[in-house]
Amino acid sequence: MSYKSYSMELAGRTLTVDVGRVGKQANGCAFMHYGETTVLSTATASDKPREGIDFFPLSVEFEEKMYAVGKIPGGFNKREGKASENSVLTARVIDRPMRPLFPKDYRNDVTLNNLVMSVDPECRPELVAMLGSAIATSISDIPFCGPCATTQVGMDKDGNFVVNPGQELWDNGDLQLTVASTAEKVIMIEAGANIVPEAKMIEAIYMAHEVNQTIIEFINKMVAEIGKPKHAYESCAIPEELFAAIKEIVPPAEMETAVFTDEKQVREENMRGITARLEEAFADNEEWMAVLGEAIYQYEKKTVRKMILKDHKRPDGREITQIRPLAAEVDIIPRVHGSAMFTRGQTQICDVVTLAPLSEAQKVDGLDEFVKTKRYIHHYNFPSYSVGETKPSRGPGRREIGHGALAEKALIPVLPSEDEFPYAIRAVSETFESNGSTSMASTCASCMSLMAAGVPLKAMVAGISCGLVTGDTDDDFVLLTDIQGLEDFFGDMDFKVTGTTEGITAIQMDIKIHGLTRPIVEGAIARCREARLFIMDNCMKPAIAEPRTEVGKYAPKIIQTRIDPDKIGEVIGKGGKTINAIQDECGVKLDIAEDGAVSVCGTDPAGMEKALGYVNLIVSDFEENEFYTGKVVSIKEFGAFIEFAPGKEGLVHISKVAPQRIEHVEDVLTLGDVVKVKCLGKDKMGRVSFSIKDAK
């Protein structure tokens, strides 16, 4: 059977989509080729809606196969295991722009799967999967208000934008921007940036938006030719008669009073009372009872949105630009290497930093050939007690991984280099209490915790989230600074921006509507800048204004030297014998990099200096007339062997042991004696010889 192949030029390379070649039983399938990167993208939907749910059950997968880069997976099983962090983050970036484009009353299960089959480092598979999911869904029979398209923008060393950069520039450039758009508006933004000014970021966003328009034209052409008619589905829309009946029992004014409070617990208690009354009133109507919870949610949502949009009244009484009460403190936890707590309203994060030698950096085994290790790791935890719920902890989910990655991305641009600060760094954000935008509180807490730990950050970083409520027209909208949970649930946008006083370090923008106009994007970025400067000046700086000059007393100390790379083997010794002996004797950890950089890590300064001395002795070419100290480790008829450092020995001939002539070395020396010697230079055989008598 023949198949259709479509191609377009995209950022100087050919993007080709094969349809009808593989995966014919999926609702939609796009076999994607960009350069030599190949991704199989499929979209499938269940025939019937899932029973008993009040959300759209969409799942997105990004499957990294190690054969794509010519590797066999590690571990005993030699098989791909659970999704990597990169897989999870990529799946989230695909999910976020597409989810709002499915019908709001659609409850059929939908799975978007992306199988990475080959990787060309010049054509990143993540981008190909983003486009593949949009194409597979658009040409399928699954209801979808697309198409949408995604473009990535990097920045070279000269500050020039590069559309869809290769992996090396993406990893090492000053910008990692991902923008998804519909034909009219920007629908998703994700960015990591090396302190890029707001105006330059907006320029990059709209450059990507323009490129997206060419891709959407390409997808529309495919849909027109081979797109399947969209299938009918059972709508879960709430009957209008039910809304009318609810308003009879709970008038709008009463609903406004119920939700208008700054205490989340009080509001929830008010809503429980309203729900109980309505359940009692409709107890005999099975059809209405099945959707009553969703109807109450929508009523509450409409009430909050009307209050914000028409009256500029927020549920907790704040002004639309007002940030909730702030508090910050450092050193809240004893004995750890660094700690800080940041509180914004009912959102509270405690961040703890741990410092370790670079050898403890996280090893990364993925599809990116340029990333082998991660020296800075940020983990985010969200226990159920933080929102007053009771659930067992099952480890981090996709949301926790995403939030941790965002706060990590926010701080990477201000971290010192490995040469300046030779540590692996782990920051862990524990959510103590949550009511909106814990990832931004994590950024603030992590920044302070790192400074408290003595990490010499180049600048302070803060983050804040801006929300949005829209009306019937593009010009009818209200931006909300520092959104709490309710405004996130009922609003249209969660626009998170982190940065320094000079520019942006990270963006994550999620929306629930079909895109944002340029005035909204520019307004949100400006509002976030204003708010983050306020947070730094009024909350973070009073708690800790600059990084401490030294790491804490419980943190490991590190001193460094550099040796000839050809002599690394001498320091390590056969089977690691020499390096292990130094570590055991001195109570330190030694790390040696391929370029000869040596880090001595420990908590006892004397032991560290001793270990450093040993390393310098091992790699030294003994100089004539220099004096050294060593231990007698072997006595022979012809002399004694002196060990200056583990694995580094020299010979003192019997004639050089004492001022007078001696018959036996044992008459003067005993095993274990510590002696001072003078280097006599090399003998005729090229061996270095030493003298005890000349060192007196």
XYZ file of C-alpha atoms in Angstrom:
696
model
C 0.000 0.000 0.000
C 1.395 3.427 -0.871
C 1.897 6.158 1.708
C 2.073 9.940 1.572
C 5.262 11.843 2.346
C 5.310 15.583 3.102
C 8.403 17.794 3.406
C 9.263 21.367 4.325
C 12.454 23.321 4.906
C 12.725 24.191 8.592
C 15.698 26.197 9.934
C 17.939 25.082 7.083
C 17.127 21.383 7.319
C 14.449 19.215 5.745
C 11.552 18.031 7.894
C 9.794 15.015 6.349
C 6.597 13.393 7.599
C 5.493 9.965 6.360
C 1.786 9.187 6.825
C 0.287 5.746 6.143
C 3.692 4.065 6.127
C 3.649 2.675 9.697
C 1.328 2.614 12.724
C -1.879 2.416 10.708
C -4.019 1.191 13.621
C -3.398 4.319 15.692
C -5.946 7.141 15.282
C -3.126 9.256 13.903
C 0.513 8.437 13.142
C 3.367 10.614 11.874
C 6.718 9.017 11.040
C 8.999 12.035 11.544
C 12.412 12.654 9.959
C 14.465 15.784 10.642
C 18.033 15.498 9.398
C 18.914 11.979 10.544
C 16.714 12.162 13.656
C 13.746 9.780 13.463
C 10.742 9.838 15.819
C 7.548 7.813 15.530
C 4.660 9.926 16.886
C 1.226 8.407 17.437
C -2.097 9.665 18.801
C -4.720 7.183 20.035
C -8.078 7.654 21.756
C -10.485 5.297 23.489
C -13.923 4.685 21.939
C -15.833 5.743 25.050
C -15.325 8.295 27.818
C -13.758 7.136 31.076
C -16.438 6.817 33.755
C -16.459 8.863 36.953
C -13.849 11.514 36.155
C -14.061 15.297 35.926
C -10.931 15.917 33.852
C -9.585 15.137 30.390
C -7.452 11.939 30.659
C -4.489 12.821 28.416
C -1.164 11.019 28.777
C 2.013 11.924 26.876
C 5.088 9.704 26.530
C 8.562 10.477 25.190
C 10.437 7.179 24.922
C 14.220 7.392 24.713
C 15.681 4.231 23.150
C 19.420 3.816 23.645
C 19.781 2.187 20.228
C 19.007 5.656 18.841
C 22.565 6.688 19.793
C 24.202 3.292 19.280
C 24.345 2.321 22.954
C 23.274 -0.756 24.930
C 21.540 0.286 28.176
C 23.459 -0.156 31.439
C 22.379 -2.258 34.427
C 21.748 -5.994 34.743
C 18.695 -6.045 32.502
C 20.333 -4.186 29.594
C 16.912 -2.737 28.913
C 15.487 0.778 29.158
C 13.976 1.317 32.604
C 11.779 4.089 33.958
C 11.576 7.339 32.043
C 14.561 9.643 32.490
C 14.160 13.166 33.833
C 14.615 14.486 30.279
C 11.809 12.178 29.069
C 9.446 13.427 31.762
C 10.246 17.103 31.106
C 9.831 16.656 27.336
C 6.464 14.914 27.812
C 5.329 17.846 29.987
C 6.360 20.381 27.319
C 4.327 18.444 24.717
C 1.322 18.116 27.041
C 1.093 21.746 28.117
C 0.281 23.459 24.781
C -1.876 20.616 23.467
C -4.121 19.941 26.461
C -6.104 23.238 26.191
C -6.834 22.545 22.501
C -8.904 19.423 23.186
C -12.642 20.068 23.828
C -13.381 20.942 27.464
C -16.201 18.374 27.631
C -14.121 15.479 26.173
C -13.478 12.567 28.571
C -12.097 9.851 26.254
C -8.602 8.601 27.127
C -5.983 9.990 24.744
C -2.341 8.871 24.572
C 0.346 10.692 22.613
C 3.399 8.461 22.236
C 6.773 9.499 20.815
C 9.353 6.791 20.120
C 12.870 8.162 19.513
C 14.495 5.794 17.009
C 17.604 7.669 15.868
C 19.305 10.870 16.997
C 21.217 13.345 14.861
C 22.818 15.783 17.357
C 22.075 18.647 14.927
C 18.314 17.895 15.072
C 17.120 17.502 18.653
C 14.610 14.640 19.047
C 12.599 16.589 21.652
C 11.605 19.178 19.047
C 10.764 16.486 16.475
C 8.496 14.769 19.024
C 6.706 18.041 19.827
C 5.936 18.559 16.152
C 5.113 14.870 15.672
C 2.493 14.834 18.438
C 0.806 17.947 17.006
C 0.778 16.467 13.472
C -0.413 12.987 14.550
C -3.297 14.534 16.527
C -4.219 17.051 13.816
C -4.513 14.417 11.052
C -6.326 11.933 13.342
C -10.070 11.674 13.984
C -9.570 12.848 17.595
C -11.390 16.162 18.289
C -8.700 18.854 18.469
C -8.771 22.631 17.990
C -5.294 22.744 16.450
C -3.020 22.596 14.818
C -0.265 23.949 17.017
C 3.474 24.065 16.346
C 6.632 24.367 18.427
C 9.937 26.113 17.732
C 13.097 26.290 19.837
C 15.489 29.239 19.926
C 19.100 29.209 21.118
C 21.694 31.964 21.276
C 25.299 31.827 20.073
C 28.297 33.449 21.788
C 27.772 36.664 19.810
C 24.207 37.055 21.096
C 22.544 36.021 17.830
C 19.376 33.916 17.912
C 19.552 30.451 16.328
C 16.287 28.720 15.351
C 16.127 25.037 16.294
C 19.802 24.839 17.345
C 21.786 21.593 17.400
C 22.384 19.832 20.707
C 25.810 21.356 21.412
C 24.653 24.966 21.024
C 21.452 24.157 22.948
C 23.509 22.794 25.867
C 26.154 25.522 25.901
C 24.451 28.664 24.556
C 22.899 31.483 26.600
C 19.275 30.636 25.776
C 17.075 27.522 25.699
C 13.655 28.801 24.612
C 10.714 26.644 23.527
C 7.601 28.377 22.171
C 4.369 26.709 21.034
C 1.744 28.622 19.033
C -1.588 28.272 17.330
C -2.280 30.176 14.097
C -3.276 33.218 16.176
C -1.415 33.242 19.480
C 1.430 31.984 21.644
C 0.164 29.071 23.736
C 3.201 27.846 25.727
C 6.634 29.200 26.711
C 9.458 27.331 28.438
C 12.890 28.919 28.850
C 16.228 28.670 30.543
C 18.414 31.737 30.028
C 21.766 33.148 31.040
C 20.328 36.393 32.453
C 18.704 37.554 29.210
C 17.033 41.019 29.357
C 13.229 41.071 29.135
C 13.119 42.908 25.792
C 15.490 40.411 24.158
C 13.439 37.482 25.501
C 10.224 38.945 24.033
C 12.015 39.364 20.685
C 13.033 35.688 20.743
C 9.518 34.539 21.712
C 7.953 36.297 18.742
C 10.678 35.138 16.349
C 9.706 31.568 17.318
C 6.016 32.455 16.935
C 6.653 33.562 13.335
C 8.451 30.298 12.507
C 5.520 28.405 14.044
C 3.189 30.000 11.507
C 5.097 28.372 8.616
C 4.828 24.964 10.327
C 1.091 25.426 10.919
C 0.603 26.155 7.203
C 2.465 22.906 6.456
C 0.269 20.926 8.903
C -2.926 22.513 7.532
C -1.948 21.369 4.047
C -1.567 17.801 5.347
C -4.891 17.941 7.211
C -6.665 19.190 4.079
C -5.321 16.290 2.030
C -5.296 13.288 4.377
C -6.874 14.408 7.673
C -9.621 12.132 9.016
C -13.048 13.577 9.908
C -13.221 14.215 13.672
C -15.252 11.600 15.529
C -18.396 12.331 17.546
C -18.182 11.891 21.333
C -20.377 11.872 24.429
C -20.287 15.367 25.878
C -19.991 15.701 29.667
C -21.321 19.285 29.651
C -23.402 20.256 32.692
C -27.149 20.741 31.986
C -28.149 24.429 32.112
C -31.220 23.509 34.199
C -28.895 22.246 36.951
C -27.045 25.585 37.053
C -30.359 27.412 37.296
C -31.508 25.153 40.162
C -28.196 25.632 42.044
C -28.497 29.439 41.786
C -31.996 29.270 43.283
C -30.559 27.586 46.404
C -27.178 29.383 46.500
C -27.510 32.911 45.010
C -24.393 34.483 43.437
C -23.974 36.895 46.377
C -23.735 33.964 48.814
C -21.173 32.225 46.607
C -19.088 35.422 46.514
C -19.102 35.596 50.315
C -18.112 31.914 50.561
C -15.017 32.256 48.360
C -13.942 35.755 49.451
C -11.347 34.912 52.155
C -7.553 34.771 52.436
C -7.670 31.508 54.436
C -7.765 28.464 52.172
C -9.161 26.310 55.014
C -12.039 28.756 55.705
C -12.980 28.860 52.022
C -12.918 25.058 51.781
C -15.127 24.808 54.879
C -17.594 27.301 53.343
C -17.714 25.256 50.129
C -18.264 22.023 52.077
C -21.343 23.594 53.670
C -22.720 24.714 50.277
C -22.049 21.279 48.754
C -23.858 19.516 51.611
C -26.968 21.710 51.113
C -27.034 21.042 47.361
C -26.508 17.295 47.793
C -29.481 17.227 50.144
C -31.623 19.251 47.711
C -30.872 17.009 44.693
C -30.621 13.658 46.479
C -33.462 12.181 44.380
C -32.063 13.237 40.982
C -29.456 10.616 40.008
C -28.473 12.324 36.761
C -27.770 15.642 38.481
C -26.002 14.039 41.453
C -23.512 12.404 39.040
C -22.285 15.818 37.833
C -23.049 17.966 40.879
C -19.400 18.220 41.977
C -18.318 19.518 38.562
C -21.308 21.937 38.480
C -20.369 23.433 41.869
C -16.734 23.743 40.713
C -17.823 25.619 37.575
C -20.136 27.895 39.579
C -17.314 28.725 42.004
C -14.979 29.303 39.030
C -17.412 31.674 37.278
C -17.908 33.589 40.529
C -14.176 34.067 41.127
C -13.540 35.052 37.490
C -16.392 37.605 37.513
C -15.139 39.142 40.766
C -11.617 39.514 39.372
C -12.542 40.650 35.864
C -15.413 43.038 36.565
C -14.683 44.202 40.104
C -10.881 43.673 40.345
C -11.644 41.861 43.607
C -9.387 38.923 44.463
C -10.610 36.106 46.726
C -8.229 37.131 49.532
C -8.939 40.870 49.129
C -5.550 41.796 47.607
C -4.965 44.406 44.928
C -4.225 42.862 41.513
C -0.498 43.775 41.777
C -0.152 42.958 45.490
C 2.122 40.156 46.709
C 1.053 38.117 49.727
C 2.914 38.636 53.059
C 6.568 37.574 52.741
C 9.007 36.085 55.243
C 12.492 34.620 54.924
C 15.117 33.182 57.262
C 18.360 31.241 56.911
C 20.079 28.586 59.072
C 16.751 27.140 60.156
C 18.187 23.581 60.232
C 21.354 22.871 62.292
C 24.349 20.813 61.067
C 23.343 20.779 57.385
C 25.614 22.639 54.963
C 23.071 25.364 54.202
C 19.360 25.990 54.829
C 16.726 28.667 54.264
C 12.964 29.034 54.530
C 10.848 31.248 52.310
C 7.172 31.969 53.009
C 4.710 33.796 50.740
C 1.179 33.755 52.139
C 0.218 30.105 52.674
C 3.082 28.843 50.508
C 6.162 27.821 52.475
C 9.361 26.116 51.301
C 12.374 24.976 53.304
C 15.460 24.377 51.169
C 18.526 22.431 52.324
C 21.860 22.450 50.464
C 24.489 19.700 50.571
C 28.039 20.142 49.250
C 30.233 17.232 48.138
C 33.317 16.530 46.004
C 32.814 16.723 42.235
C 33.114 12.927 42.050
C 29.608 12.808 43.564
C 28.068 14.721 40.660
C 25.149 12.879 39.077
C 26.084 10.675 36.136
C 23.758 11.085 33.143
C 23.335 8.285 30.611
C 20.940 9.597 27.979
C 20.628 10.487 24.327
C 22.590 13.750 24.648
C 26.225 12.932 23.880
C 27.377 16.296 25.287
C 25.953 15.826 28.806
C 27.614 13.141 30.914
C 27.287 14.599 34.428
C 25.185 17.069 36.432
C 27.101 19.021 39.012
C 24.107 20.993 40.380
C 20.990 19.033 41.275
C 17.736 20.522 42.562
C 15.073 18.209 43.956
C 11.561 19.299 44.926
C 9.226 17.368 47.224
C 5.496 17.936 47.626
C 4.108 15.858 50.522
C 0.340 15.567 50.941
C 0.359 17.281 54.373
C 1.397 20.531 52.636
C -2.176 20.826 51.337
C -3.841 19.207 54.358
C -4.383 15.837 52.652
C -3.485 12.283 53.602
C -1.766 10.250 50.907
C 1.179 7.852 51.080
C 4.424 9.084 49.513
C 5.233 7.190 46.326
C 8.282 9.180 45.260
C 8.335 12.187 42.934
C 5.726 12.346 40.182
C 5.973 14.257 36.921
C 4.848 17.499 38.542
C 7.545 17.302 41.243
C 10.225 16.529 38.646
C 9.037 19.481 36.553
C 8.999 21.909 39.486
C 12.464 20.763 40.610
C 13.841 21.219 37.095
C 12.383 24.730 36.832
C 14.000 25.907 40.082
C 17.249 24.192 39.008
C 17.189 25.988 35.653
C 16.546 29.298 37.462
C 19.799 29.161 39.424
C 22.278 27.533 37.009
C 23.276 30.878 35.362
C 24.468 32.371 38.680
C 26.427 29.351 39.945
C 30.226 29.638 40.177
C 32.311 27.553 37.749
C 33.883 24.279 38.891
C 37.296 25.991 38.946
C 35.948 28.738 41.229
C 34.035 26.341 43.481
C 34.996 22.667 42.995
C 31.893 21.138 44.581
C 28.927 19.049 43.519
C 25.846 20.813 44.904
C 22.435 19.373 45.789
C 19.524 21.575 46.849
C 16.341 19.958 48.165
C 13.144 21.998 48.479
C 10.687 20.587 51.017
C 7.158 21.949 50.643
C 5.868 22.653 54.162
C 2.709 24.411 53.018
C 1.246 25.039 49.580
C -1.246 27.529 48.195
C 0.083 28.487 44.789
C 3.412 28.633 42.996
C 5.680 26.536 45.214
C 8.223 26.306 42.368
C 8.802 30.065 42.581
C 9.088 29.884 46.381
C 11.592 27.036 45.839
C 13.681 29.311 43.630
C 13.807 32.013 46.322
C 14.501 29.512 49.133
C 17.202 27.717 47.103
C 18.979 30.971 46.295
C 19.150 31.934 49.972
C 20.122 28.410 51.043
C 22.998 28.313 48.530
C 24.248 31.700 49.777
C 23.989 30.495 53.380
C 26.047 27.411 52.428
C 28.849 29.651 51.133
C 28.258 29.019 47.422
C 29.559 32.211 45.750
C 26.547 32.974 43.537
C 27.132 35.710 40.947
C 23.767 37.354 41.668
C 20.572 36.870 43.654
C 17.678 35.132 41.869
C 13.982 35.356 42.738
C 10.829 34.104 41.038
C 7.127 34.918 40.979
C 4.046 33.783 39.112
C 1.614 35.994 37.223
C -1.976 34.895 36.535
C -4.642 35.947 34.069
C -8.389 36.166 33.780
C -9.799 36.893 30.325
C -13.185 38.146 29.203
C -15.019 37.841 25.902
C -12.539 39.849 23.802
C -8.728 39.924 23.469
C -8.608 43.353 25.121
C -10.671 42.287 28.139
C -8.203 40.792 30.620
C -6.743 41.248 34.097
C -3.203 40.213 35.085
C -2.740 39.043 38.678
C 0.614 39.216 40.490
C 1.471 36.269 42.799
C -1.449 33.933 42.152
C -2.644 31.656 44.905
C -4.002 28.160 44.285
C -7.617 29.222 43.640
C -6.571 31.820 41.049
C -4.417 29.191 39.339
C -7.286 26.637 39.224
C -9.924 29.119 38.052
C -7.710 31.467 36.031
C -6.404 31.122 32.488
C -2.654 31.277 33.001
C 0.270 30.462 35.268
C 3.194 32.547 33.971
C 6.304 31.901 36.086
C 9.441 33.999 35.599
C 12.714 33.826 37.541
C 15.648 36.177 37.199
C 18.161 38.605 38.643
C 18.003 42.401 38.618
C 19.594 42.261 35.139
C 17.436 39.722 33.315
C 15.610 36.417 33.075
C 17.007 32.991 34.016
C 13.890 30.826 33.483
C 10.278 30.963 32.255
C 7.489 28.427 32.430
C 4.137 29.468 31.029
C 1.028 27.268 31.132
C -2.407 28.325 29.944
C -5.884 26.839 29.780
C -7.148 28.953 26.878
C -6.322 29.049 23.161
C -3.314 31.357 23.378
C -2.100 34.742 24.614
C -1.921 38.074 22.804
C 1.365 39.964 22.727
C 0.167 42.625 25.222
C -0.570 39.845 27.747
C 2.877 38.238 27.282
C 4.684 41.593 27.555
C 2.525 42.663 30.509
C 3.138 39.423 32.415
C 6.921 39.578 31.911
C 6.993 43.214 33.078
C 4.785 42.443 36.090
C 7.026 39.507 37.085
C 10.148 41.689 36.910
C 8.600 44.304 39.180
C 7.512 41.628 41.667
C 10.791 39.717 41.799
C 12.764 42.923 42.478
C 10.328 43.709 45.299
C 10.810 40.203 46.792
C 14.599 40.491 46.661
C 14.716 43.964 48.224
C 12.043 43.513 50.873
C 12.384 39.869 51.889
C 15.465 37.997 50.676
C 18.195 40.643 51.145
C 17.194 41.407 54.768
C 17.591 37.644 55.510
C 20.913 37.198 53.655
C 22.292 39.911 51.380
C 25.256 38.072 49.862
C 26.913 34.636 49.874
C 28.972 33.717 52.919
C 32.701 33.858 52.310
C 33.320 30.313 53.584
C 31.431 27.041 53.603
C 29.963 25.994 56.979
C 31.888 24.007 59.595
C 30.002 20.787 58.776
C 30.553 21.092 55.017
C 33.563 19.378 53.443
C 36.467 21.695 52.637
C 38.263 21.389 49.300
C 41.769 22.453 48.347
C 43.095 22.025 44.849
C 46.305 21.533 42.927
C 47.128 20.604 39.360
C 49.520 17.863 38.254
C 50.960 16.671 34.967
C 48.228 14.430 33.448
C 50.955 11.904 32.554
C 51.585 11.391 36.289
C 47.977 10.651 37.264
C 48.758 6.915 37.209
C 51.518 7.402 39.818
C 49.087 9.082 42.229
C 46.454 6.395 41.718
C 48.917 3.503 41.923
C 48.456 -0.099 40.873
C 44.800 -1.039 41.420
C 44.258 2.247 43.284
C 46.696 1.229 46.043
C 48.451 4.607 46.344
C 45.395 6.856 46.309
C 43.541 4.599 48.767
C 46.504 4.656 51.158
C 46.565 8.479 51.103
C 42.787 8.667 51.672
C 42.888 6.179 54.566
C 45.860 7.768 56.306
C 44.738 11.375 55.912
C 40.940 10.935 56.258
C 40.253 12.708 52.977
C 38.740 12.060 49.553
C 40.886 12.638 46.489
C 39.379 13.448 43.098
C 41.595 13.570 40.013
C 40.255 14.872 36.709
C 41.595 13.840 33.309
C 43.253 17.235 32.863
C 45.294 16.762 36.063
C 43.104 18.860 38.402
C 43.336 17.317 41.893
C 40.788 18.089 44.614
C 41.476 17.151 48.235
C 38.210 17.028 50.168
C 37.874 16.635 53.938
C 36.860 18.249 57.197
C 40.272 18.195 58.975
C 42.612 20.904 57.584
C 45.754 19.112 58.834
C 44.799 15.854 57.099
C 44.009 17.737 53.889
C 47.373 19.536 53.878
C 49.146 16.240 54.545
C 47.349 14.582 51.608
C 48.171 17.513 49.335
C 51.813 17.232 50.388
C 51.802 13.532 49.510
C 50.359 14.230 46.048
C 52.973 16.899 45.364
C 55.752 14.533 46.502
C 54.510 11.667 44.340
C 54.540 13.736 41.172
C 57.702 15.680 41.997
C 61.003 15.110 40.227
C 63.297 15.173 43.250
C 65.596 18.187 43.017
C 69.278 17.995 43.909
C 70.150 19.656 47.260
C 66.461 19.738 48.330
C 65.531 18.277 51.753
C 62.711 15.768 52.294
C 61.235 13.789 55.186
C 60.242 10.129 54.928
C 59.813 6.853 56.792
C 62.132 3.832 56.716
C 60.117 1.041 55.089
C 62.787 -1.456 54.054
C 66.357 -2.219 55.184
C 68.807 -4.059 52.923
C 72.528 -4.857 53.208
C 73.331 -2.022 50.812
C 71.091 0.635 52.351
C 67.571 1.692 53.378
C 64.473 2.544 51.370
C 62.674 5.663 52.529
C 58.955 6.212 51.720
C 58.158 9.876 51.225
C 54.531 9.293 50.281
C 52.463 6.157 49.613
C 54.078 4.462 46.608
C 56.984 6.951 46.407
C 60.307 5.608 47.708
C 63.990 6.480 47.465
C 67.256 4.729 48.435
C 69.820 5.910 50.989
C 73.051 3.953 50.352
C 74.743 2.491 53.479
C 77.610 4.926 52.949
C 75.188 7.856 53.289
C 73.366 6.726 56.465
C 75.736 8.066 59.139
C 78.749 10.418 59.337
C 80.973 7.509 60.335
C 81.435 4.186 58.532
C 78.891 1.554 59.679
C 78.884 -2.225 59.189
C 75.092 -2.722 59.232
C 72.270 -0.347 58.428
C 70.314 -1.801 61.404
C 72.948 -0.373 63.751
C 71.565 3.103 63.021
C 68.086 2.713 61.501
C 64.964 0.789 62.511
C 61.864 0.128 60.382
C 59.381 2.963 60.914
C 61.976 5.613 61.753
C 61.112 9.042 60.360
C 64.215 10.633 58.893
C 65.241 13.801 57.078
C 67.207 13.325 53.855
C 68.992 15.432 51.269
C 68.599 14.698 47.562
C 71.942 14.004 45.880
C 70.559 13.981 42.328
C 70.720 11.073 39.908
C 73.397 8.361 39.771
C 74.957 6.904 36.618
C 71.930 4.598 36.191
C 69.523 7.562 36.286
C 68.231 6.679 39.773
C 67.685 9.391 42.385
C 69.769 8.894 45.533
C 69.462 10.414 48.997
C 71.654 11.021 52.019
C 70.831 11.098 55.722
C 74.304 12.199 56.864
C 74.268 15.254 54.574
C 70.867 16.348 55.928
C 72.171 16.901 59.448
